[in-house]
Amino acid sequence: MYIASRDTYHEGSTALHVDATAAVNVLVYAASDANGNAGGARWLLWKRDDVAILKEVLRKRFPDLTQDPIQCRHIFVDKPLEQELSAQGARPFVVIQRIGDAIFIPAGVPHQVIVGANSCYAGKAEQHRSQI
């Protein structure tokens, strides 16, 4: 179970990262906003082939960062950075998730999540490979 709060500081509810295993995320609850609009989450997913571009752009943008810019889980891709990455060829797939929607994230795919309304709860099932 994953519980996320509203993104009030434009830092994302889940920063840019890559998971080692595939996962299915099902949104089971999302609070409505003050106007009664349905809550949900906005996912940004990049292709595995975009990792080199992502790292290059992020290292230039954050030159003091000593860790892997994707795995450090400290970087939030805001609109200006999303546009810069897209201009360099790393255009994300944008998925809007509503209650009941399942999002499949393949292993090794860079992604981040922004919760739009007050909060949401998602169930997550991961696929782990057994070791031989």
mmCIF file of C-alpha atoms in Angstrom:
data_model
loop_
_atom_site.group_PDB
_atom_site.id
_atom_site.type_symbol
_atom_site.label_atom_id
_atom_site.label_comp_id
_atom_site.label_asym_id
_atom_site.label_seq_id
_atom_site.Cartn_x
_atom_site.Cartn_y
_atom_site.Cartn_z
ATOM 1 C CA MET A 1 0.000 0.000 0.000
ATOM 2 C CA TYR A 2 1.304 3.415 -0.955
ATOM 3 C CA ILE A 3 -0.198 6.586 0.509
ATOM 4 C CA ALA A 4 0.617 9.948 -1.043
ATOM 5 C CA SER A 5 -0.188 13.488 -0.007
ATOM 6 C CA ARG A 6 -1.069 16.331 -2.312
ATOM 7 C CA ASP A 7 1.871 17.940 -4.116
ATOM 8 C CA THR A 8 1.805 21.366 -2.472
ATOM 9 C CA TYR A 9 5.413 22.383 -3.157
ATOM 10 C CA HIS A 10 5.744 21.144 -6.763
ATOM 11 C CA GLU A 11 8.175 18.492 -5.577
ATOM 12 C CA GLY A 12 6.029 15.552 -6.627
ATOM 13 C CA SER A 13 4.613 12.938 -4.357
ATOM 14 C CA THR A 14 7.107 10.428 -5.730
ATOM 15 C CA ALA A 15 10.299 11.910 -7.186
ATOM 16 C CA LEU A 16 11.945 10.704 -10.372
ATOM 17 C CA HIS A 17 13.319 7.180 -9.928
ATOM 18 C CA VAL A 18 13.682 3.729 -11.473
ATOM 19 C CA ASP A 19 12.454 0.516 -9.867
ATOM 20 C CA ALA A 20 14.371 -2.736 -10.293
ATOM 21 C CA THR A 21 11.129 -4.715 -10.567
ATOM 22 C CA ALA A 22 7.993 -4.310 -12.635
ATOM 23 C CA ALA A 23 4.941 -3.062 -10.747
ATOM 24 C CA VAL A 24 1.214 -2.549 -11.162
ATOM 25 C CA ASN A 25 -0.196 0.438 -9.281
ATOM 26 C CA VAL A 26 -3.973 0.567 -8.755
ATOM 27 C CA LEU A 27 -5.508 3.784 -7.461
ATOM 28 C CA VAL A 28 -8.084 2.767 -4.849
ATOM 29 C CA TYR A 29 -8.867 6.177 -3.319
ATOM 30 C CA ALA A 30 -8.340 9.808 -4.260
ATOM 31 C CA ALA A 31 -9.821 12.794 -2.449
ATOM 32 C CA SER A 32 -11.716 15.365 -4.495
ATOM 33 C CA ASP A 33 -10.493 18.948 -4.566
ATOM 34 C CA ALA A 34 -12.346 21.908 -3.045
ATOM 35 C CA ASN A 35 -14.445 22.267 -6.224
ATOM 36 C CA GLY A 36 -15.542 18.631 -6.169
ATOM 37 C CA ASN A 37 -13.305 17.593 -9.068
ATOM 38 C CA ALA A 38 -12.175 13.986 -8.935
ATOM 39 C CA GLY A 39 -8.712 13.437 -7.519
ATOM 40 C CA GLY A 40 -6.031 11.373 -9.134
ATOM 41 C CA ALA A 41 -2.394 11.190 -10.042
ATOM 42 C CA ARG A 42 -0.296 12.388 -12.981
ATOM 43 C CA TRP A 43 2.435 9.953 -13.996
ATOM 44 C CA LEU A 44 5.453 10.820 -16.128
ATOM 45 C CA LEU A 45 7.141 7.771 -17.657
ATOM 46 C CA TRP A 46 10.208 7.772 -19.879
ATOM 47 C CA LYS A 47 11.541 5.030 -22.125
ATOM 48 C CA ARG A 48 14.546 3.046 -20.918
ATOM 49 C CA ASP A 49 16.339 4.415 -23.994
ATOM 50 C CA ASP A 50 15.967 7.935 -22.522
ATOM 51 C CA VAL A 51 18.100 7.207 -19.417
ATOM 52 C CA ALA A 52 21.315 8.588 -20.951
ATOM 53 C CA ILE A 53 19.602 11.831 -22.011
ATOM 54 C CA LEU A 54 17.910 12.166 -18.619
ATOM 55 C CA LYS A 55 21.206 11.749 -16.769
ATOM 56 C CA GLU A 56 23.062 14.156 -19.070
ATOM 57 C CA VAL A 57 20.462 16.922 -18.727
ATOM 58 C CA LEU A 58 20.039 16.414 -14.975
ATOM 59 C CA ARG A 59 23.799 16.456 -14.327
ATOM 60 C CA LYS A 60 24.064 19.769 -16.203
ATOM 61 C CA ARG A 61 21.066 21.190 -14.330
ATOM 62 C CA PHE A 62 22.298 19.963 -10.916
ATOM 63 C CA PRO A 63 26.126 20.065 -11.154
ATOM 64 C CA ASP A 64 26.647 19.695 -7.386
ATOM 65 C CA LEU A 65 24.782 16.389 -7.280
ATOM 66 C CA THR A 66 27.241 13.575 -6.563
ATOM 67 C CA GLN A 67 24.724 10.709 -6.774
ATOM 68 C CA ASP A 68 23.004 9.132 -9.764
ATOM 69 C CA PRO A 69 20.454 11.836 -10.722
ATOM 70 C CA ILE A 70 17.679 9.308 -11.330
ATOM 71 C CA GLN A 71 18.262 6.969 -8.409
ATOM 72 C CA CYS A 72 18.876 9.654 -5.770
ATOM 73 C CA ARG A 73 15.099 10.296 -5.499
ATOM 74 C CA HIS A 74 15.735 13.994 -4.866
ATOM 75 C CA ILE A 75 14.819 15.392 -8.287
ATOM 76 C CA PHE A 76 11.324 16.442 -9.266
ATOM 77 C CA VAL A 77 10.758 17.067 -12.960
ATOM 78 C CA ASP A 78 8.684 20.249 -13.035
ATOM 79 C CA LYS A 79 7.140 21.731 -16.200
ATOM 80 C CA PRO A 80 10.242 23.723 -17.289
ATOM 81 C CA LEU A 81 12.516 20.715 -16.777
ATOM 82 C CA GLU A 82 9.999 18.457 -18.540
ATOM 83 C CA GLN A 83 10.096 20.847 -21.519
ATOM 84 C CA GLU A 84 13.904 20.913 -21.501
ATOM 85 C CA LEU A 85 14.092 17.112 -21.417
ATOM 86 C CA SER A 86 11.550 16.885 -24.240
ATOM 87 C CA ALA A 87 13.565 19.343 -26.343
ATOM 88 C CA GLN A 88 16.612 17.081 -25.863
ATOM 89 C CA GLY A 89 14.625 14.038 -27.034
ATOM 90 C CA ALA A 90 13.496 12.555 -23.709
ATOM 91 C CA ARG A 91 9.757 13.155 -24.009
ATOM 92 C CA PRO A 92 7.745 11.501 -21.218
ATOM 93 C CA PHE A 93 4.533 9.572 -21.602
ATOM 94 C CA VAL A 94 1.944 11.365 -19.449
ATOM 95 C CA VAL A 95 -0.742 9.213 -17.832
ATOM 96 C CA ILE A 96 -3.603 10.590 -15.732
ATOM 97 C CA GLN A 97 -4.711 7.967 -13.229
ATOM 98 C CA ARG A 98 -8.202 8.007 -11.697
ATOM 99 C CA ILE A 99 -9.808 5.735 -9.100
ATOM 100 C CA GLY A 100 -9.812 2.143 -10.341
ATOM 101 C CA ASP A 101 -7.127 2.710 -12.977
ATOM 102 C CA ALA A 102 -4.149 0.365 -13.001
ATOM 103 C CA ILE A 103 -0.773 1.604 -14.227
ATOM 104 C CA PHE A 104 1.863 -0.954 -15.241
ATOM 105 C CA ILE A 105 5.444 0.234 -14.784
ATOM 106 C CA PRO A 106 8.028 -2.039 -16.432
ATOM 107 C CA ALA A 107 11.290 -2.634 -14.580
ATOM 108 C CA GLY A 108 13.951 -0.058 -15.415
ATOM 109 C CA VAL A 109 11.544 2.654 -16.613
ATOM 110 C CA PRO A 110 12.241 6.130 -15.155
ATOM 111 C CA HIS A 111 9.064 7.638 -13.711
ATOM 112 C CA GLN A 112 7.576 10.030 -11.173
ATOM 113 C CA VAL A 113 4.103 10.645 -9.743
ATOM 114 C CA ILE A 114 2.299 13.871 -8.885
ATOM 115 C CA VAL A 115 -0.850 13.649 -6.754
ATOM 116 C CA GLY A 116 -3.293 16.291 -7.907
ATOM 117 C CA ALA A 117 -5.972 16.471 -5.220
ATOM 118 C CA ASN A 118 -5.666 16.082 -1.465
ATOM 119 C CA SER A 119 -4.415 12.523 -1.112
ATOM 120 C CA CYS A 120 -4.604 9.095 -2.660
ATOM 121 C CA TYR A 121 -4.076 5.453 -1.767
ATOM 122 C CA ALA A 122 -2.697 2.958 -4.222
ATOM 123 C CA GLY A 123 -2.056 -0.737 -4.021
ATOM 124 C CA LYS A 124 1.217 -1.852 -5.589
ATOM 125 C CA ALA A 125 2.131 -5.326 -6.716
ATOM 126 C CA GLU A 126 5.745 -5.929 -7.757
ATOM 127 C CA GLN A 127 7.141 -8.718 -9.849
ATOM 128 C CA HIS A 128 10.362 -10.127 -8.394
ATOM 129 C CA ARG A 129 12.605 -12.513 -10.265
ATOM 130 C CA SER A 130 13.669 -15.552 -8.342
ATOM 131 C CA GLN A 131 17.410 -16.086 -8.202
ATOM 132 C CA ILE A 132 18.793 -19.218 -9.829
#
